[in-house]
Coordinates of C-alpha atoms in Angstrom, one line a residue:
M594 CA -4.0 22.0 -7.5
I595 CA -5.6 20.5 -3.9
T596 CA -3.2 21.6 -1.2
R597 CA -4.9 21.9 2.7
R598 CA -3.9 25.4 2.5
G599 CA -6.2 26.0 0.1
M600 CA -8.5 23.7 1.2
M601 CA -9.7 25.9 4.7
V602 CA -13.6 24.9 4.3
A603 CA -17.1 26.9 5.5
A604 CA -19.1 25.0 7.3
G605 CA -21.9 25.3 4.8
V606 CA -19.9 24.3 1.0
G607 CA -21.1 21.0 2.3
L608 CA -24.2 21.6 1.1
A609 CA -23.4 24.3 -1.6
A610 CA -21.1 21.6 -3.2
P611 CA -22.7 20.2 -6.8
R612 CA -25.1 17.1 -6.5
V613 CA -23.3 13.8 -8.7
A614 CA -25.6 10.8 -7.8
S615 CA -29.7 11.1 -6.6
A616 CA -29.6 11.3 -2.5
Q617 CA -31.8 8.3 -3.1
A618 CA -29.5 5.3 -1.3
Q619 CA -30.0 2.5 -3.2
A620 CA -30.9 -0.2 -1.1
G621 CA -29.1 -3.1 -2.9
T622 CA -25.7 -0.7 -4.1
L623 CA -22.7 0.5 -1.5
R624 CA -21.5 3.8 -3.2
F625 CA -17.8 4.7 -1.3
V626 CA -15.6 7.1 -2.3
P627 CA -11.3 5.8 -2.9
Q628 CA -8.8 7.4 -2.0
A629 CA -7.5 7.8 -5.5
N630 CA -8.3 7.2 -8.7
L631 CA -7.6 3.8 -9.8
S632 CA -5.6 3.8 -13.1
N633 CA -4.4 0.2 -13.4
I634 CA -6.0 -2.7 -11.6
D635 CA -3.1 -5.3 -11.4
P636 CA -2.3 -6.3 -8.4
V637 CA 0.3 -7.7 -8.3
W638 CA 2.4 -5.7 -10.7
S639 CA 1.9 -1.9 -8.8
T640 CA 2.0 -1.4 -4.8
A641 CA -0.4 0.7 -5.3
V642 CA -3.0 0.5 -1.7
V643 CA -6.1 1.3 -4.2
V644 CA -4.5 -1.3 -6.3
R645 CA -4.6 -3.6 -3.4
N646 CA -8.3 -3.0 -1.7
H647 CA -9.4 -3.5 -6.0
G648 CA -7.7 -6.4 -5.8
L649 CA -8.7 -8.3 -2.3
M650 CA -12.8 -7.4 -4.7
I651 CA -12.2 -9.6 -6.8
Y652 CA -9.5 -11.9 -5.8
D653 CA -9.4 -14.3 -3.2
T654 CA -5.7 -15.2 -1.2
L655 CA -4.5 -18.3 0.1
Y656 CA -4.6 -17.4 3.4
G657 CA -6.1 -14.9 5.6
L658 CA -4.8 -12.7 8.8
G659 CA -7.1 -13.0 11.2
A660 CA -7.7 -10.0 14.2
D661 CA -4.4 -10.8 15.8
F662 CA -2.5 -10.8 12.2
Q663 CA -1.9 -14.9 12.5
P664 CA -2.3 -16.6 9.2
K665 CA -5.7 -18.5 8.8
P666 CA -6.5 -20.5 6.0
Q667 CA -8.5 -18.8 2.9
M668 CA -8.5 -20.7 0.1
A669 CA -6.2 -23.3 1.2
A670 CA -8.1 -26.4 3.2
G671 CA -4.5 -26.3 5.8
H672 CA -1.5 -27.5 4.5
E673 CA 1.0 -30.5 6.4
I674 CA 5.0 -29.6 6.1
S675 CA 7.6 -32.6 6.0
D676 CA 11.2 -32.5 5.2
E677 CA 11.5 -29.8 8.8
G678 CA 10.6 -27.6 7.8
R679 CA 10.6 -27.3 4.1
R680 CA 8.7 -28.8 1.8
W681 CA 4.5 -27.2 2.3
T682 CA 2.3 -29.2 0.7
F683 CA -0.9 -27.6 1.0
T684 CA -4.5 -28.2 0.1
L685 CA -7.2 -26.4 -1.9
R686 CA -10.5 -26.7 0.1
S687 CA -13.9 -27.1 -1.7
G688 CA -16.2 -25.3 -4.2
L689 CA -13.4 -22.5 -5.1
R690 CA -14.3 -21.0 -9.0
F691 CA -12.9 -18.3 -10.7
H692 CA -15.5 -15.8 -11.9
D693 CA -15.7 -17.6 -16.0
G694 CA -16.3 -20.6 -14.0
A695 CA -13.9 -22.3 -14.8
P696 CA -12.9 -24.1 -11.0
V697 CA -9.3 -22.7 -9.7
L698 CA -7.2 -25.7 -9.4
A699 CA -3.5 -25.7 -8.2
R700 CA -1.7 -25.1 -11.6
D701 CA -3.7 -22.1 -11.7
C702 CA -1.8 -21.9 -7.2
V703 CA 1.5 -22.2 -8.2
A704 CA 1.6 -19.7 -11.3
S705 CA 0.7 -17.1 -9.0
I706 CA 2.9 -18.0 -6.8
A707 CA 5.3 -17.9 -9.3
R708 CA 4.8 -14.3 -10.5
W709 CA 3.8 -12.4 -7.4
A710 CA 7.2 -13.7 -5.5
K711 CA 8.7 -12.0 -8.8
R712 CA 7.3 -8.8 -7.2
D713 CA 6.6 -8.8 -3.3
V714 CA 8.9 -8.0 -1.3
L715 CA 8.2 -11.7 1.2
G716 CA 8.2 -12.8 -2.2
Q717 CA 11.3 -12.2 -2.9
R718 CA 12.4 -13.9 -0.9
L719 CA 11.0 -17.7 -1.4
D720 CA 12.6 -17.3 -4.6
G721 CA 15.6 -16.8 -3.6
L722 CA 14.4 -19.8 -0.6
L723 CA 12.4 -22.1 -3.6
D724 CA 13.8 -24.5 -5.1
G725 CA 11.4 -26.6 -6.4
M726 CA 7.2 -26.1 -6.6
R727 CA 4.5 -27.4 -8.1
A728 CA 1.6 -29.2 -9.0
L729 CA 0.7 -32.7 -7.0
D730 CA -3.1 -32.9 -9.1
D731 CA -5.9 -30.6 -8.6
T732 CA -6.3 -29.3 -6.0
R733 CA -2.5 -30.4 -3.6
F734 CA 0.9 -28.6 -4.8
E735 CA 3.7 -28.1 -2.9
I736 CA 6.3 -25.9 -2.5
R737 CA 10.1 -27.1 -1.7
M738 CA 12.6 -24.6 0.1
K739 CA 16.3 -24.8 0.7
K740 CA 15.4 -24.2 4.1
A741 CA 12.7 -24.3 6.7
W742 CA 10.7 -20.7 6.5
P743 CA 7.5 -20.4 9.2
G744 CA 6.7 -17.2 7.8
L745 CA 5.7 -18.2 4.6
A746 CA 2.2 -18.7 4.8
F747 CA 2.1 -15.2 5.5
A748 CA 4.3 -14.6 3.4
L749 CA 0.8 -16.0 0.6
G750 CA -1.9 -13.5 3.1
K751 CA -1.1 -10.9 4.6
P752 CA -2.7 -7.8 2.8
S753 CA 0.1 -5.1 2.4
A754 CA 1.0 -4.4 -1.6
N755 CA 1.8 -6.6 -3.1
I756 CA -1.1 -9.2 -2.3
C757 CA -0.8 -13.0 -3.4
A758 CA -3.7 -13.3 -5.4
I759 CA -4.7 -16.5 -7.4
M760 CA -5.6 -15.6 -10.3
P761 CA -6.3 -18.4 -13.4
E762 CA -2.9 -19.6 -14.8
R763 CA -3.0 -18.0 -18.0
V764 CA -3.5 -15.0 -16.2
A765 CA -0.4 -15.2 -13.7
Q766 CA 1.8 -16.5 -17.2
T767 CA 2.5 -13.1 -18.5
D768 CA 5.2 -11.1 -17.7
P769 CA 5.5 -10.0 -13.6
F770 CA 6.6 -6.5 -15.1
Q771 CA 4.4 -6.2 -17.2
Q772 CA 0.3 -5.4 -16.0
I773 CA -2.2 -8.3 -17.1
Q774 CA -4.8 -7.2 -19.5
D775 CA -7.1 -10.4 -18.3
Y776 CA -9.6 -9.5 -15.1
T777 CA -11.1 -12.9 -14.6
G778 CA -10.7 -13.7 -10.7
S779 CA -11.9 -15.8 -7.9
G780 CA -12.9 -13.3 -5.4
P781 CA -16.4 -12.3 -3.8
F782 CA -16.8 -9.3 -6.2
R783 CA -16.7 -9.6 -10.4
F784 CA -15.0 -6.6 -11.7
V785 CA -16.7 -4.9 -14.6
R786 CA -14.2 -4.1 -17.6
D787 CA -18.0 -2.8 -19.5
E788 CA -18.5 0.1 -17.2
F789 CA -15.2 1.1 -16.0
R790 CA -14.7 4.8 -16.6
P791 CA -10.7 5.3 -15.1
G792 CA -11.4 9.1 -13.6
D793 CA -15.1 8.2 -12.3
R794 CA -16.1 5.7 -11.1
V795 CA -15.0 1.6 -10.6
I796 CA -17.8 -1.2 -10.1
Y797 CA -18.5 -5.2 -9.1
T798 CA -20.7 -6.7 -8.9
K799 CA -21.3 -9.7 -5.9
F800 CA -19.8 -13.1 -7.1
N801 CA -23.0 -15.2 -7.5
E802 CA -21.2 -19.1 -7.5
Y803 CA -18.3 -18.0 -4.5
V804 CA -18.8 -19.7 -1.7
P805 CA -17.4 -18.0 1.2
R806 CA -15.3 -20.0 4.6
D807 CA -18.3 -21.4 6.9
E808 CA -16.7 -19.5 10.2
P809 CA -17.6 -15.4 11.3
S810 CA -16.0 -13.2 9.8
D811 CA -12.5 -12.5 11.1
F812 CA -10.1 -9.0 9.5
L813 CA -8.7 -10.9 5.8
A814 CA -9.4 -14.1 6.7
G815 CA -13.3 -16.3 8.2
G816 CA -16.1 -16.0 5.5
K817 CA -17.0 -13.3 2.5
P818 CA -19.9 -12.2 3.5
V819 CA -21.7 -10.2 0.3
H820 CA -24.7 -7.7 1.4
F821 CA -25.0 -5.8 -0.9
D822 CA -25.5 -7.2 -4.7
R823 CA -23.0 -3.7 -6.4
V824 CA -20.5 -1.9 -5.0
E825 CA -19.4 2.0 -7.3
W826 CA -16.0 3.4 -6.5
R827 CA -17.4 7.2 -7.1
V828 CA -13.6 9.2 -8.3
M829 CA -14.4 13.2 -6.3
P830 CA -10.5 13.8 -6.3
D831 CA -12.1 17.6 -5.4
P832 CA -12.8 17.0 -1.2
S833 CA -15.5 19.5 -1.2
T834 CA -17.6 17.0 -3.7
A835 CA -17.0 14.0 -1.3
A836 CA -17.5 15.8 1.1
A837 CA -21.1 17.4 -0.2
A838 CA -22.1 13.6 -1.8
L839 CA -21.8 12.0 2.4
Q840 CA -23.5 14.7 3.6
N841 CA -26.4 14.1 1.3
N842 CA -27.0 10.3 1.9
E843 CA -24.8 10.6 -2.4
V844 CA -21.9 7.9 -1.6
D845 CA -21.8 6.0 1.7
W846 CA -18.8 5.6 2.4
W847 CA -15.2 8.4 1.7
E848 CA -11.9 5.8 2.2
T849 CA -9.5 9.4 3.8
P850 CA -11.8 12.3 4.0
L851 CA -10.0 15.6 3.5
A852 CA -8.1 16.5 7.8
D853 CA -9.5 20.0 7.1
L854 CA -13.6 18.4 6.1
L855 CA -13.5 16.5 9.6
P856 CA -14.7 19.2 11.9
L857 CA -17.9 19.8 9.4
L858 CA -18.4 15.7 8.9
R859 CA -18.0 15.7 12.7
R860 CA -21.5 17.7 13.3
T861 CA -23.7 15.6 10.4
R862 CA -25.8 12.9 12.7
D863 CA -25.7 10.7 10.4
I864 CA -21.9 10.2 10.4
V865 CA -19.2 8.1 11.6
V866 CA -15.6 9.8 11.7
D867 CA -13.7 7.0 12.3
L868 CA -9.3 6.2 13.5
V869 CA -8.4 3.9 9.2
N870 CA -5.7 2.1 12.0
G871 CA -4.0 3.0 15.2
A872 CA -0.8 2.2 12.4
G873 CA -1.9 4.6 10.0
N874 CA 0.8 5.6 7.1
L875 CA 4.7 6.3 7.1
G876 CA 5.1 8.8 5.0
V877 CA 8.0 9.1 3.2
L878 CA 10.9 10.9 1.0
R879 CA 12.2 8.6 -1.4
F880 CA 14.8 8.8 -4.0
N881 CA 15.9 7.9 -7.6
F882 CA 20.2 6.3 -6.7
L883 CA 20.6 5.9 -10.5
H884 CA 20.4 8.9 -11.5
P885 CA 22.2 13.1 -10.2
P886 CA 22.5 14.5 -8.2
F887 CA 20.5 11.6 -6.0
D888 CA 22.6 8.7 -6.7
N889 CA 25.4 10.5 -4.3
A890 CA 25.5 9.5 -0.4
A891 CA 26.4 12.9 0.9
V892 CA 24.5 14.3 -0.8
R893 CA 20.9 12.3 0.7
R894 CA 21.7 13.2 3.7
A895 CA 22.5 16.5 4.1
I896 CA 18.6 16.9 4.1
L897 CA 19.5 15.6 7.8
P898 CA 20.3 18.7 9.3
A899 CA 17.0 21.2 7.8
L900 CA 14.5 17.7 7.7
D901 CA 11.8 18.9 10.3
Q902 CA 8.1 16.3 10.3
R903 CA 5.9 17.9 12.3
A904 CA 6.2 20.8 9.0
F905 CA 5.4 17.6 6.6
M906 CA 2.8 16.1 9.2
D907 CA 1.2 19.8 9.5
A908 CA 0.8 20.7 5.8
A909 CA -0.1 16.3 4.5
I910 CA -3.1 15.7 7.9
G911 CA -3.0 19.2 9.8
T912 CA -2.5 20.3 13.1
D913 CA -4.9 18.3 15.0
P914 CA -2.6 16.0 17.4
A915 CA -4.1 13.0 17.4
M916 CA -4.1 13.1 13.4
S917 CA 0.4 12.2 13.2
R918 CA 2.8 11.4 14.9
V919 CA 6.4 12.6 15.4
P920 CA 9.8 11.7 15.7
A921 CA 9.4 8.3 13.0
G922 CA 12.6 6.5 12.8
A923 CA 12.6 4.6 10.2
F924 CA 10.6 1.8 11.2
T925 CA 6.5 2.3 12.0
P926 CA 6.8 4.7 15.1
G927 CA 4.3 2.8 18.0
M928 CA 4.6 -0.5 17.4
P929 CA 7.8 -3.0 18.4
L930 CA 11.5 -2.4 16.8
A931 CA 10.0 1.6 16.2
N932 CA 13.6 3.1 18.5
D933 CA 15.6 6.0 18.8
A934 CA 18.8 4.8 16.9
G935 CA 20.4 8.0 15.6
L936 CA 17.1 9.6 15.4
E937 CA 18.5 12.7 16.9
V938 CA 19.4 13.5 13.3
L939 CA 15.0 13.6 13.1
S940 CA 14.7 15.1 15.8
G941 CA 17.2 17.2 17.6
P942 CA 16.9 21.0 16.4
R943 CA 16.8 22.1 12.5
N944 CA 19.5 23.8 11.1
L945 CA 19.5 25.1 7.4
E946 CA 23.0 26.4 7.7
A947 CA 24.6 22.9 8.7
A948 CA 22.3 20.8 5.4
R949 CA 23.7 23.6 3.1
A950 CA 26.6 23.5 4.5
A951 CA 25.9 19.8 3.6
L952 CA 25.6 20.3 0.2
R953 CA 27.7 22.4 -0.9
A954 CA 30.9 19.9 0.7
S955 CA 28.4 17.0 -0.9
G956 CA 29.9 18.5 -4.2
Y957 CA 26.4 19.5 -5.3
S958 CA 26.3 20.8 -9.1
G959 CA 22.9 22.2 -9.5
Q960 CA 21.8 20.0 -11.2
R961 CA 17.5 20.3 -11.9
V962 CA 15.9 17.7 -9.3
A963 CA 12.8 16.6 -10.7
M964 CA 10.1 15.7 -7.7
L965 CA 6.6 13.7 -9.0
S966 CA 4.6 15.1 -7.0
A967 CA 0.1 14.1 -7.2
S968 CA -2.1 16.4 -7.5
D969 CA -5.6 14.8 -6.6
I970 CA -4.6 13.2 -3.6
P971 CA -3.9 15.6 -0.7
V972 CA -2.1 14.2 1.8
L973 CA 1.0 13.3 -1.0
Q974 CA 1.3 16.5 -3.0
N975 CA 0.5 19.2 0.5
L976 CA 4.5 16.5 1.5
S977 CA 5.7 17.0 -1.8
E978 CA 4.7 20.8 -1.7
V979 CA 6.9 21.6 2.0
A980 CA 10.2 18.7 -0.1
A981 CA 10.2 21.0 -3.3
D982 CA 9.9 24.7 -0.3
L983 CA 12.6 22.9 1.6
L984 CA 15.1 21.4 -0.8
R985 CA 14.6 24.8 -2.5
R986 CA 15.8 26.5 0.5
I987 CA 19.0 23.9 1.0
G988 CA 20.0 25.2 -1.9
F989 CA 18.4 22.2 -4.4
N990 CA 17.1 23.2 -7.8
V991 CA 14.1 21.9 -8.0
D992 CA 11.6 21.1 -10.6
L993 CA 8.1 20.4 -8.8
Q994 CA 6.2 18.3 -11.8
A995 CA 2.4 17.9 -10.2
M996 CA 0.4 14.6 -12.7
D997 CA -2.4 12.6 -10.8
W998 CA -2.6 10.3 -9.1
G999 CA -2.0 6.8 -12.2
T1000 CA -0.1 8.6 -14.4
H1001 CA 2.7 9.4 -10.7
I1002 CA 2.5 5.6 -10.6
Q1003 CA 3.5 5.0 -14.1
R1004 CA 6.1 7.4 -13.9
R1005 CA 7.7 6.1 -11.1
T1006 CA 9.2 3.2 -12.8
N1007 CA 10.7 5.3 -15.8
R1008 CA 14.1 4.4 -14.4
G1009 CA 16.0 7.1 -17.3
P1010 CA 17.2 9.9 -16.3
S1011 CA 15.0 13.0 -16.0
D1012 CA 15.0 14.6 -19.1
Q1013 CA 14.2 11.2 -20.9
G1014 CA 10.9 10.9 -19.0
G1015 CA 12.2 9.7 -15.6
W1016 CA 13.0 11.5 -11.8
N1017 CA 14.7 12.3 -9.2
A1018 CA 12.9 12.2 -6.1
F1019 CA 9.1 11.9 -5.0
C1020 CA 6.7 11.6 -1.3
T1021 CA 4.4 9.2 -0.9
T1022 CA 3.8 7.2 2.3
W1023 CA 3.4 3.3 3.3
E1024 CA 0.5 1.3 5.2
G1025 CA 2.2 2.2 9.5
F1026 CA 1.7 -2.0 8.8
D1027 CA 3.9 -3.1 5.9
V1028 CA 7.1 -0.6 7.0
S1029 CA 6.6 -1.7 10.8
V1030 CA 8.9 -4.8 9.7
P1031 CA 12.1 -4.7 8.0
G1032 CA 10.6 -8.1 6.4
S1033 CA 8.1 -6.7 4.3
H1034 CA 9.7 -2.7 4.8
Q1035 CA 10.1 -2.0 0.8
P1036 CA 11.4 1.1 1.3
I1037 CA 14.6 0.1 3.6
R1038 CA 15.5 -2.5 0.9
G1039 CA 19.0 -2.4 -1.2
H1040 CA 18.9 -5.8 -3.2
G1041 CA 19.0 -2.5 -6.5
A1042 CA 17.5 -3.6 -9.5
A1043 CA 14.6 -5.8 -7.8
A1044 CA 13.9 -3.1 -5.0
W1045 CA 11.3 -1.2 -4.6
A1046 CA 10.9 2.1 -7.6
G1047 CA 14.6 4.4 -6.9
W1048 CA 16.2 0.7 -6.6
P1049 CA 18.8 1.5 -3.9
T1050 CA 21.7 -0.6 -3.9
I1051 CA 22.7 -0.8 0.2
P1052 CA 24.2 -4.7 1.3
R1053 CA 24.5 -4.2 4.8
L1054 CA 20.7 -3.7 4.8
E1055 CA 20.2 -6.4 2.6
E1056 CA 22.2 -8.3 4.8
L1057 CA 20.5 -7.2 7.9
R1058 CA 17.6 -8.7 6.6
E1059 CA 18.6 -11.7 5.9
A1060 CA 19.0 -11.5 10.6
W1061 CA 15.9 -10.4 11.0
F1062 CA 14.4 -13.9 9.6
E1063 CA 16.2 -16.1 11.7
A1064 CA 16.3 -13.9 15.3
P1065 CA 15.9 -15.7 17.6
D1066 CA 13.6 -13.3 19.7
L1067 CA 12.1 -9.9 19.9
A1068 CA 14.9 -9.0 21.5
A1069 CA 17.4 -10.0 18.5
E1070 CA 14.9 -8.5 16.0
K1071 CA 15.4 -5.1 18.0
R1072 CA 18.9 -5.0 17.8
I1073 CA 18.7 -6.2 14.4
A1074 CA 15.8 -2.9 13.7
E1075 CA 18.1 0.0 15.4
E1076 CA 21.2 -1.2 13.4
M1077 CA 19.3 -0.8 10.3
Q1078 CA 18.0 2.3 11.3
R1079 CA 22.1 3.6 12.2
V1080 CA 22.2 2.7 8.2
V1081 CA 19.3 4.0 6.9
W1082 CA 21.1 7.4 7.7
Q1083 CA 24.1 7.2 6.5
E1084 CA 22.8 5.4 3.1
V1085 CA 19.9 7.9 2.9
P1086 CA 17.1 5.5 1.0
F1087 CA 14.2 7.7 2.1
L1088 CA 13.5 10.0 4.9
P1089 CA 10.8 9.5 7.3
L1090 CA 8.4 12.5 7.1
G1091 CA 6.2 11.2 9.7
Q1092 CA 3.3 9.1 10.8
V1093 CA -0.1 9.9 9.5
L1094 CA -3.2 8.7 11.3
P1095 CA -6.1 8.9 8.5
R1096 CA -9.7 8.8 9.9
M1097 CA -12.5 7.4 7.0
A1098 CA -15.8 8.8 6.7
Y1099 CA -19.3 6.3 6.2
R1100 CA -22.8 6.9 6.7
R1101 CA -24.3 5.8 10.3
S1102 CA -26.7 3.7 8.4
L1103 CA -23.9 0.7 7.2
T1104 CA -23.0 -1.7 9.4
G1105 CA -20.9 -3.8 10.3
V1106 CA -16.7 -1.6 8.5
V1107 CA -13.3 -2.5 9.8
K1108 CA -10.8 -1.0 10.5
G1109 CA -6.8 -2.4 10.3
G1110 CA -5.9 -1.3 6.7
P1111 CA -8.1 -2.5 4.0
A1112 CA -11.0 -1.2 2.8
L1113 CA -12.9 -4.0 2.7
F1114 CA -16.8 -4.9 1.3
W1115 CA -17.7 -8.5 2.3
G1116 CA -19.5 -8.4 5.9
V1117 CA -20.7 -4.5 5.0
R1118 CA -24.3 -3.0 5.1
R1119 CA -27.0 -1.3 5.2
A1120 CA -28.5 -1.5 8.0

């Protein structure tokens, strides 16, 4: 079990850790340590960030967001809007091919959008508005909606889970609630299935037939030039091993270094430590609404008086104030919709006795709380340990169950009771950009069986989310966000634990590393 408290590593530990590969850099290979093991590889089925990062390597999207977070054509040459905004006609740019050599056709896009629309938070909005979607010919397709939705291009190009990855029609016809088995994409890298060793390494090779846009790279938009023939993801759950590998030039880039090791890495002249992005990640304690005890709102609310966000953040990322931010409400701190509505329930003085009294009054009768913990991701493991300790002190009967991240992702899809392989609670983080607005905020959804794991049914949150889509200006959006936050404190679909501001570390010889969220591999080169 990896914890911050157990990982206070001495300055020389990196040099003492075992070597994992030759220290000689391979000129044509980029060596990367991902944040977690890649245990499933369907970016439509999974919301995990590591799966999204994988998806952006081997798949392409119709649109991509620029550094200004505005959508720009990527696979699309462009689109035309007619019928008062209800009809969008898309045209594909020339030269698009899948990794098996087949051309990308309009029908592939239609099937891919249809599958994605069943799983993604914005895709589900399209699914509800959809009045028809069809291929017009090999290079054009149309989407017809019951009412205008100006945000469609943004939804098709956003980098947050779940991405609208364009797959061959035969693959996209897979049930959206089942994982794909064919990993043919059209992106700048191929996934080398024969060399895939879960828990060890993931291999990608340059797709030589990929034709990037003839434009400068612009975050997820523009050209995607590839300067490495091969990218190797090397899974290293032990942080000291990863630190040693980076110091010894055995890897080039570590996505999420353990906070305790950052001073060591900063003292190494050849290593750059940099902020991943200013929005960071929002820590979340999630509940299962289908089974006791958290099917009872009073039980969920009982936690509020005792929850100390600073304790969660210090355990997760360390005591350096630059690494985290509290208090955090329902929306990402520092973003336009962050607000103080009702925030005193988390920012006021903490009162354990009040939480215990509220739990007794709720009718909780000692049911076991199966709490999942990802033991190979230190931030999540530490959040889980603090949450389990807090719940026990309040009076819950907690069973903290440690497992690797891949097993965790699979387990939380189980809707059965905890004694049949289900669960009651878990901690995770969401990228700050995802949870900055109601439209892409999966933890705040309240649409029952179609919601993110936990499956809450909260009609008022759905009504307010729909109102946000229709809001005429930012002032109206802010009023809606404040009301949504008040509902969160009453219904508690999740509890925000604070904003994590993680760092990445890479060899100074790398240039073109992009900040902003996803680990992007196009445009990166070795000097």
